[in-house]
Short mmCIF file of C-alpha atoms in Angstrom, two decimals:
data_model
loop_
_atom_site.label_atom_id
_atom_site.label_comp_id
_atom_site.label_asym_id
_atom_site.label_seq_id
_atom_site.Cartn_x
_atom_site.Cartn_y
_atom_site.Cartn_z
CA MET A 1 105.66 51.87 100.58
CA LYS A 2 101.99 51.57 99.67
CA THR A 3 101.21 54.19 102.30
CA ARG A 4 103.72 56.52 100.69
CA ILE A 5 101.96 56.16 97.31
CA LEU A 6 98.67 56.88 99.07
CA GLY A 7 100.27 60.02 100.47
CA PHE A 8 101.28 61.27 97.03
CA VAL A 9 97.84 60.50 95.58
CA ALA A 10 96.16 62.28 98.51
CA LEU A 11 98.39 65.35 98.06
CA ALA A 12 97.60 65.54 94.34
CA ALA A 13 93.88 65.07 95.04
CA VAL A 14 93.72 67.76 97.73
CA VAL A 15 95.61 70.26 95.55
CA SER A 16 93.33 69.51 92.57
CA ALA A 17 90.20 69.80 94.68
CA ALA A 18 91.36 73.17 96.01
CA ILE A 19 92.07 74.43 92.49
CA VAL A 20 88.63 73.32 91.29
CA GLY A 21 86.91 74.84 94.35
CA LEU A 22 88.80 78.12 94.07
CA PHE A 23 89.00 78.71 90.33
CA VAL A 24 86.91 76.29 88.28
CA VAL A 25 83.37 76.09 89.73
CA PRO A 26 81.21 79.19 89.44
CA PRO A 27 80.45 81.13 92.62
CA ASP A 28 76.96 80.96 94.14
CA LEU A 29 74.45 83.42 92.72
CA ASN A 30 73.50 84.90 96.10
CA GLN A 31 76.57 84.32 98.24
CA GLY A 32 79.27 85.07 95.71
CA ASP A 33 82.84 83.83 96.05
CA ALA A 34 82.54 83.27 99.81
CA GLN A 35 80.47 80.17 99.08
CA ARG A 36 83.66 78.47 97.78
CA ILE A 37 84.54 77.93 101.44
CA MET A 38 81.63 75.48 101.60
CA TYR A 39 83.68 72.68 99.97
CA PRO A 40 86.52 72.29 102.52
CA HIS A 41 84.15 73.36 105.35
CA VAL A 42 81.62 70.57 104.72
CA ALA A 43 84.27 67.97 103.82
CA SER A 44 86.11 68.75 107.09
CA ALA A 45 82.90 68.44 109.10
CA TRP A 46 82.03 65.07 107.58
CA LEU A 47 85.54 63.73 108.19
CA ALA A 48 85.37 64.96 111.78
CA TYR A 49 82.20 62.85 112.23
CA LEU A 50 83.97 59.87 110.65
CA SER A 51 87.07 60.28 112.84
CA PHE A 52 85.09 60.43 116.07
CA GLY A 53 82.96 57.51 114.91
CA VAL A 54 86.18 55.52 114.46
CA THR A 55 87.25 56.58 117.97
CA ALA A 56 83.97 55.29 119.41
CA VAL A 57 84.18 51.97 117.52
CA GLY A 58 87.87 51.57 118.44
CA GLY A 59 86.98 52.14 122.10
CA VAL A 60 84.21 49.54 122.01
CA LEU A 61 86.51 47.01 120.34
CA TRP A 62 89.17 47.63 123.00
CA LEU A 63 86.64 47.05 125.79
CA TRP A 64 85.43 43.91 124.05
CA ARG A 65 88.62 42.32 122.68
CA ARG A 66 91.24 43.83 125.05
CA ASP A 67 93.68 44.48 122.21
CA LEU A 68 95.62 47.74 122.52
CA ARG A 69 95.76 48.10 118.74
CA PHE A 70 92.10 49.13 118.84
CA ASP A 71 92.98 51.81 121.38
CA ALA A 72 95.70 53.05 119.00
CA VAL A 73 93.05 53.37 116.27
CA ALA A 74 90.76 55.24 118.67
CA LEU A 75 93.53 57.68 119.60
CA SER A 76 94.34 58.31 115.92
CA GLY A 77 90.69 59.07 115.18
CA ALA A 78 90.40 61.52 118.08
CA GLU A 79 93.53 63.49 117.21
CA ILE A 80 92.73 63.74 113.52
CA GLY A 81 89.08 64.43 114.29
CA VAL A 82 90.05 67.39 116.48
CA MET A 83 92.05 68.79 113.57
CA PHE A 84 89.13 68.42 111.12
CA THR A 85 86.67 69.88 113.64
CA ALA A 86 88.94 72.90 114.00
CA PHE A 87 89.05 73.21 110.20
CA ALA A 88 85.26 73.03 109.96
CA ILE A 89 84.87 75.73 112.62
CA TRP A 90 87.53 77.97 111.08
CA GLY A 91 86.08 77.59 107.58
CA GLY A 92 82.60 78.22 108.93
CA MET A 93 83.71 81.45 110.59
CA MET A 94 85.43 82.66 107.42
CA TRP A 95 82.23 81.84 105.51
CA GLY A 96 79.88 83.31 108.10
CA ARG A 97 81.41 86.77 108.30
CA PRO A 98 80.95 87.74 104.63
CA VAL A 99 77.60 85.97 104.18
CA TRP A 100 75.76 86.15 107.52
CA GLY A 101 77.53 89.22 108.74
CA VAL A 102 78.91 87.56 111.89
CA PHE A 103 81.80 85.16 112.58
CA TRP A 104 80.05 83.32 115.37
CA GLN A 105 76.77 83.16 117.28
CA TRP A 106 76.84 81.28 120.57
CA GLU A 107 73.09 80.81 120.58
CA ASP A 108 73.09 78.91 117.30
CA PRO A 109 72.68 75.19 118.13
CA ARG A 110 74.90 73.92 115.29
CA LEU A 111 77.74 76.23 116.26
CA THR A 112 77.43 75.57 119.98
CA THR A 113 77.22 71.78 119.68
CA THR A 114 80.23 71.81 117.33
CA ALA A 115 82.23 73.87 119.83
CA LEU A 116 81.23 71.30 122.46
CA LEU A 117 82.40 68.50 120.13
CA LEU A 118 85.82 70.13 119.86
CA ALA A 119 86.02 70.61 123.64
CA LEU A 120 84.99 66.99 124.32
CA TYR A 121 87.71 65.51 122.12
CA VAL A 122 90.39 67.94 123.29
CA GLY A 123 89.37 66.69 126.74
CA TYR A 124 89.71 63.11 125.49
CA LEU A 125 93.29 63.78 124.35
CA LEU A 126 94.19 65.56 127.61
CA LEU A 127 92.71 62.73 129.65
CA ARG A 128 94.93 60.23 127.85
CA ARG A 129 98.00 62.14 129.03
CA LEU A 130 96.93 61.86 132.66
CA THR A 131 96.98 58.06 132.75
CA GLU A 132 100.27 56.21 132.46
CA ASP A 133 99.16 52.60 132.45
CA PRO A 134 98.24 51.75 128.81
CA GLU A 135 95.31 49.49 129.68
CA ARG A 136 93.75 51.86 132.21
CA ARG A 137 94.25 54.70 129.76
CA ALA A 138 92.57 52.73 126.99
CA THR A 139 89.56 51.90 129.19
CA ARG A 140 89.08 55.47 130.41
CA ALA A 141 89.50 56.82 126.89
CA ALA A 142 87.00 54.29 125.53
CA ILE A 143 84.36 55.44 128.02
CA VAL A 144 84.94 59.13 127.30
CA GLY A 145 85.06 58.44 123.56
CA LEU A 146 81.70 56.69 123.76
CA VAL A 147 80.03 59.42 125.80
CA ALA A 148 81.45 62.14 123.55
CA ALA A 149 80.15 60.33 120.47
CA ILE A 150 76.60 61.16 121.63
CA ASP A 151 77.31 64.69 120.42
CA ILE A 152 77.96 63.58 116.80
CA PRO A 153 74.28 63.02 115.85
CA ILE A 154 73.32 66.03 117.95
CA VAL A 155 75.64 68.23 115.89
CA HIS A 156 74.35 66.81 112.62
CA PHE A 157 70.63 67.06 113.40
CA SER A 158 70.85 70.30 115.41
CA VAL A 159 69.89 72.25 112.29
CA GLU A 160 66.70 70.21 111.96
CA TRP A 161 65.77 69.99 115.62
CA TRP A 162 66.29 73.58 116.70
CA ARG A 163 65.88 77.01 115.28
CA GLY A 164 69.19 78.62 114.41
CA LEU A 165 71.24 80.62 112.00
CA HIS A 166 73.01 77.73 110.33
CA GLN A 167 71.26 76.42 107.23
CA THR A 168 69.97 72.86 107.03
CA ALA A 169 71.69 70.10 105.05
CA THR A 170 71.93 70.50 101.28
CA ILE A 171 72.73 66.82 100.68
CA ALA A 172 73.14 64.86 103.91
CA SER A 173 69.52 64.48 104.95
CA PRO A 174 67.02 61.79 103.99
CA GLU A 175 64.97 64.01 101.67
CA ARG A 176 67.98 65.65 100.10
CA ALA A 177 70.28 62.69 99.45
CA LEU A 178 68.78 61.91 96.04
CA ASP A 179 67.72 65.43 95.22
CA PRO A 180 70.36 67.87 96.43
CA ALA A 181 69.43 71.53 96.58
CA ALA A 182 72.40 72.62 94.49
CA PRO A 183 73.48 72.40 90.85
CA MET A 184 75.45 69.29 89.91
CA VAL A 185 78.71 71.24 89.47
CA PHE A 186 78.52 72.30 93.14
CA VAL A 187 77.59 68.80 94.31
CA GLY A 188 80.36 67.29 92.17
CA THR A 189 82.94 69.71 93.55
CA LEU A 190 81.86 68.95 97.10
CA MET A 191 82.06 65.19 96.46
CA GLY A 192 85.49 65.61 94.84
CA THR A 193 86.74 67.66 97.79
CA LEU A 194 85.31 65.07 100.17
CA ALA A 195 87.06 62.24 98.27
CA ALA A 196 90.38 64.13 98.27
CA PHE A 197 90.13 64.96 101.98
CA SER A 198 89.17 61.33 102.68
CA LEU A 199 92.38 60.12 101.00
CA ALA A 200 94.38 62.57 103.13
CA TRP A 201 92.44 61.37 106.18
CA LEU A 202 93.25 57.74 105.42
CA TYR A 203 96.93 58.52 104.96
CA LEU A 204 97.10 60.50 108.21
CA MET A 205 95.16 57.81 110.10
CA ILE A 206 97.66 55.15 108.97
CA ARG A 207 100.66 57.29 109.93
CA ARG A 208 99.13 58.31 113.26
CA TYR A 209 98.36 54.67 114.01
CA GLU A 210 101.98 53.74 113.26
CA LEU A 211 103.08 56.44 115.68
CA ALA A 212 100.69 55.18 118.35
CA ARG A 213 102.07 51.63 117.94
CA ALA A 214 105.66 52.89 118.15
CA GLU A 215 104.84 54.79 121.35
CA LEU A 216 103.11 51.77 122.85
CA ALA A 217 106.13 49.59 122.02
CA ARG A 218 108.40 52.15 123.68
CA GLU A 219 106.21 52.23 126.80
CA GLU A 220 106.26 48.44 126.92
CA GLU A 221 110.06 48.45 126.53
CA ALA A 222 110.42 51.00 129.36
CA ARG A 223 108.16 48.88 131.56
CA ARG A 224 110.20 45.76 130.88
CA GLY A 225 113.36 47.76 131.62
CA ARG A 226 112.00 48.82 135.02
CA LEU A 227 110.94 45.26 135.70
CA ARG A 228 114.45 43.98 134.90
CA ALA A 229 116.02 46.63 137.13
CA VAL A 230 113.83 45.61 140.06
CA GLN A 231 114.58 41.94 139.44
CA ALA A 232 118.30 42.65 139.30
CA ALA A 233 118.15 44.66 142.52
CA ALA A 234 116.25 41.86 144.23
CA ALA A 235 118.77 39.28 143.02
CA ASN A 236 121.64 41.46 144.20
CA LEU A 237 120.08 41.79 147.65
CA ARG A 238 119.50 38.06 147.83
CA SER A 239 123.13 37.26 146.98
CA GLN A 240 124.39 39.76 149.55
CA GLU A 241 122.24 38.09 152.20
CA GLU A 242 123.62 34.71 151.23
CA ALA A 243 127.20 36.01 151.34
CA ALA A 244 126.63 37.48 154.80
CA ARG A 245 125.32 34.18 156.11
CA MET B 1 118.66 31.13 143.12
CA THR B 2 114.96 31.82 142.68
CA VAL B 3 113.74 35.31 142.98
CA ALA B 4 110.05 35.71 142.37
CA PRO B 5 109.53 38.41 139.74
CA PRO B 6 107.66 41.37 141.16
CA THR B 7 104.13 41.60 139.95
CA GLU B 8 102.80 44.51 137.92
CA PRO B 9 100.99 46.48 140.69
CA VAL B 10 104.33 47.14 142.40
CA LEU B 11 105.33 49.21 139.40
CA SER B 12 102.04 50.97 138.71
CA PRO B 13 99.88 51.28 141.80
CA PRO B 14 96.16 51.22 140.99
CA ARG B 15 94.46 54.58 141.00
CA ARG B 16 90.86 55.26 141.89
CA PRO B 17 88.71 56.03 138.86
CA TRP B 18 86.70 58.79 140.60
CA GLY B 19 88.10 61.50 138.38
CA ILE B 20 86.95 59.79 135.25
CA LEU B 21 83.52 59.05 136.69
CA VAL B 22 83.03 62.71 137.60
CA LEU B 23 84.19 63.77 134.14
CA VAL B 24 81.84 61.35 132.40
CA GLY B 25 79.01 62.53 134.65
CA VAL B 26 79.65 66.17 133.83
CA VAL B 27 79.75 65.38 130.12
CA VAL B 28 76.46 63.48 130.30
CA LEU B 29 74.82 66.33 132.19
CA VAL B 30 76.05 68.99 129.78
CA VAL B 31 74.92 66.97 126.77
CA ALA B 32 71.54 66.26 128.35
CA TRP B 33 71.11 69.90 129.30
CA LEU B 34 71.94 71.03 125.77
CA ALA B 35 69.67 68.42 124.23
CA PHE B 36 66.62 68.96 126.40
CA SER B 37 66.67 72.58 127.47
CA SER B 38 66.68 73.72 123.84
CA VAL B 39 63.71 71.49 123.09
CA GLY B 40 61.96 73.20 125.99
CA ASN B 41 62.46 76.54 124.22
CA ALA B 42 64.88 77.78 126.86
CA LEU B 43 67.46 78.41 124.15
CA VAL B 44 65.54 79.79 121.23
CA TYR B 45 67.87 81.52 118.86
CA TYR B 46 65.25 83.91 117.51
CA GLN B 47 61.53 84.66 117.77
CA GLU B 48 59.24 84.80 114.79
CA PRO B 49 57.03 87.87 114.20
CA HIS B 50 53.82 86.17 115.39
CA GLU B 51 55.53 85.06 118.60
CA LEU B 52 56.89 88.52 119.32
CA LEU B 53 53.55 90.22 118.56
CA ALA B 54 51.65 87.68 120.68
CA ARG B 55 53.49 89.02 123.72
CA GLY B 56 51.92 92.42 123.17
CA ASP B 57 53.36 95.43 124.98
CA ALA B 58 55.56 93.17 127.11
CA ALA B 59 57.85 92.74 124.12
CA VAL B 60 58.31 96.47 123.53
CA GLY B 61 61.81 97.71 124.35
CA GLU B 62 63.23 94.29 125.15
CA THR B 63 66.40 93.35 123.26
CA VAL B 64 65.57 90.26 121.23
CA ARG B 65 66.35 88.49 117.99
CA LEU B 66 63.60 88.47 115.41
CA GLY B 67 63.78 86.01 112.51
CA GLY B 68 61.81 85.44 109.34
CA GLN B 69 61.77 86.15 105.63
CA VAL B 70 62.47 89.55 104.13
CA GLU B 71 59.12 90.33 102.51
CA PRO B 72 59.58 90.80 98.75
CA GLY B 73 58.97 94.38 97.65
CA SER B 74 59.41 95.80 101.16
CA VAL B 75 63.08 96.82 101.00
CA GLU B 76 63.83 100.57 100.96
CA ARG B 77 67.28 102.07 101.26
CA GLU B 78 68.29 105.63 102.01
CA ALA B 79 71.91 106.63 102.06
CA ALA B 80 72.59 110.33 102.22
CA GLY B 81 76.16 111.16 103.16
CA GLU B 82 76.89 109.63 106.57
CA ALA B 83 73.30 108.67 107.28
CA TYR B 84 72.25 105.21 106.22
CA GLU B 85 68.84 103.75 106.70
CA LEU B 86 67.44 100.43 105.57
CA ARG B 87 63.80 99.54 105.97
CA PHE B 88 62.19 96.17 105.26
CA VAL B 89 59.46 93.91 106.60
CA VAL B 90 60.19 90.59 108.32
CA THR B 91 57.41 88.05 107.94
CA ASP B 92 56.78 84.46 109.01
CA GLY B 93 53.72 83.98 106.82
CA HIS B 94 51.34 84.70 109.72
CA ALA B 95 52.50 88.07 110.95
CA SER B 96 54.85 90.81 109.79
CA ILE B 97 56.96 93.39 111.58
CA PRO B 98 58.55 96.42 109.88
CA VAL B 99 62.25 96.78 110.62
CA VAL B 100 64.51 99.81 110.41
CA THR B 101 68.28 99.72 110.79
CA ALA B 102 71.23 102.04 110.42
CA ASN B 103 73.69 99.17 109.97
CA ALA B 104 74.09 97.70 106.51
CA PRO B 105 73.77 93.93 106.15
CA THR B 106 76.14 91.87 103.98
CA ALA B 107 75.81 91.76 100.21
CA SER B 108 74.01 88.40 100.44
CA PHE B 109 70.91 90.29 101.73
CA ARG B 110 67.99 89.76 99.32
CA GLU B 111 64.25 90.16 99.19
CA GLY B 112 62.78 86.82 100.13
CA THR B 113 65.87 85.62 101.98
CA GLY B 114 65.90 84.67 105.65
CA ALA B 115 67.10 87.30 108.09
CA VAL B 116 67.70 87.48 111.82
CA VAL B 117 67.66 90.98 113.25
CA GLU B 118 68.88 91.98 116.69
CA GLY B 119 67.32 94.92 118.45
CA ALA B 120 64.08 95.94 120.09
CA LEU B 121 60.49 96.53 119.09
CA GLY B 122 59.48 100.19 119.44
CA ALA B 123 56.17 101.41 120.83
CA ASP B 124 55.21 102.44 117.29
CA GLY B 125 55.46 98.81 116.17
CA VAL B 126 58.68 99.30 114.22
CA PHE B 127 61.57 97.04 115.18
CA VAL B 128 64.81 99.01 115.51
CA ALA B 129 67.63 96.65 114.62
CA THR B 130 71.25 97.15 115.65
CA GLN B 131 72.35 94.24 113.49
CA VAL B 132 70.92 92.43 110.48
CA ILE B 133 72.19 88.88 110.01
CA VAL B 134 71.44 87.22 106.69
CA LYS B 135 70.24 83.66 107.16
CA HIS B 136 70.83 82.04 103.80
CA ASP B 137 69.17 78.70 103.19
CA GLU B 138 70.53 75.35 102.01
CA ASN B 139 69.86 76.06 98.35
CA TYR B 140 72.67 76.99 96.01
CA GLU B 141 72.46 78.36 92.54
CA ALA B 142 75.03 79.00 89.83
CA PRO B 143 74.82 82.31 87.99
CA ALA B 144 73.35 82.06 84.48
CA PRO B 145 75.99 81.56 81.80
CA GLY B 146 77.78 84.81 80.97
CA THR B 147 76.77 86.59 84.18
CA GLN B 148 78.53 87.28 87.47
CA PRO B 149 76.98 87.02 90.95
CA SER B 150 77.52 90.76 91.33
CA ASP B 151 74.87 91.33 88.68
CA ASN B 152 72.37 89.97 91.23
CA SER B 153 73.93 91.70 94.16
CA PHE B 154 72.32 93.82 96.78
CA ILE B 155 74.67 96.71 97.37
CA PRO B 156 74.14 97.75 100.99
CA ALA B 157 75.37 101.32 100.56
CA ASP B 158 73.64 101.93 97.25
CA GLY B 159 71.21 104.85 97.60
CA MET C 1 88.19 92.26 104.31
CA THR C 2 86.83 91.28 100.90
CA ASP C 3 85.19 87.95 100.08
CA ALA C 4 88.44 86.86 98.43
CA GLY C 5 90.28 87.59 101.66
CA PHE C 6 87.97 85.32 103.65
CA VAL C 7 88.24 82.59 101.01
CA ILE C 8 92.04 82.77 101.11
CA ALA C 9 92.03 82.73 104.93
CA ALA C 10 89.77 79.66 104.96
CA TYR C 11 91.61 77.64 102.32
CA GLY C 12 95.02 78.81 103.56
CA VAL C 13 94.48 77.69 107.15
CA ILE C 14 92.81 74.39 106.20
CA LEU C 15 95.36 73.35 103.55
CA GLY C 16 98.24 74.80 105.54
CA GLY C 17 96.97 73.03 108.66
CA LEU C 18 96.83 69.69 106.84
CA ALA C 19 100.39 70.18 105.60
CA LEU C 20 101.63 71.25 109.03
CA TYR C 21 99.99 68.29 110.77
CA THR C 22 101.46 65.90 108.20
CA VAL C 23 105.00 67.28 108.61
CA THR C 24 104.68 67.23 112.41
CA LEU C 25 103.50 63.63 112.22
CA TRP C 26 106.56 62.68 110.16
CA ARG C 27 108.82 64.36 112.76
CA ARG C 28 107.10 62.52 115.60
CA LEU C 29 107.41 59.22 113.73
CA ARG C 30 111.13 59.82 113.10
CA ALA C 31 111.65 60.76 116.75
CA ALA C 32 109.86 57.60 117.89
CA ALA C 33 111.98 55.48 115.54
CA SER C 34 115.28 57.00 116.72
CA ARG C 35 114.33 56.46 120.36
CA ASP C 36 113.72 52.82 119.52
CA ASP C 37 117.26 52.55 118.20
CA GLU C 38 118.69 54.00 121.41
CA GLY C 39 116.75 51.45 123.41
CA ARG C 40 118.39 48.55 121.63
#
């Protein structure tokens, strides 16, 4: 019930944030209206980082505490993170064409490392489908999730470490955090969009986790069913042997 | 009537984890390659004017990306019918290279903005660009009250 | 395509994608719940 209320609040917040981003804030002086894409683009990218961070932490907790609920959290983070990464890439392309003049540049480090991030976590989700045993699956996924997480800081700092087309951080860097290179209306709109998307993220994480638990319970039920069938067959065989004797 | 319950492995035979180890290894290698080869300048997205000029005649005719600032006051446009020509100077503060292109950049092109141009340096020292990419920076600015961004706009086709 | 076109494409796919994922998640949850009932 509480989750449902969260869902309604998140919906209202996301719709409001979109209205503010599209119609209320002024466009950027140099980039024009295309700059409005920055709000969902950056919010999506930050939530993708958060999602994959949750996947890494969930994986570590599974390896440490051997509780499959942590693996369910890790799976939820990966699936939702893939969605937000795709949103960040799509928004970036739609922003890049009118402002840079190109949709995509493979040689740009930020773009390439983000594409790698998407590929890594799509791989993570595919890998999970290849393993049937829940505990083996959780362990393999935890390892892949940890290795893939190396790319998160690489994506974020790629704009500082290497020369590229993508601009550096306006807010999320040590020098910029307290002195963002944008007017407060832009920063406020970005923060509002981030808050709205975070509510939607939380709602989706809770629902995806519930689904993961339901699927685990079903797998466990199926396993018990097979176990009972084998036991019954064994008992049947035993009684036939006894009858024959 | 005691039948020992079958143990788990009967139902799910253990599999060898080689696949996963190979996958993890590949991922580590790719990440390491990306992280370190770029540091070693193997993957430089663009060259700055002083770097391109330092290579002398060797750089002439080679298709490269050149990046820097559009020098204020250097932009000249000519649009007569079908023919379009844009000339500007790309500078990195140490060296400058004049650029000519027949392809209009986006409306976010400005004097003083960052630009990455693709093309080749000619023997006459003029860089002939097939594409001009505008590299905007991390700074944003709202238009002054009562004005529209278009008031500040560079109109690529404007003669 | 104009700037407005790109802005609509970006917002449309992101907001539409969020909505689509949410609805799909509800369907998957309902399917998982109904399978549970069959099991019992």
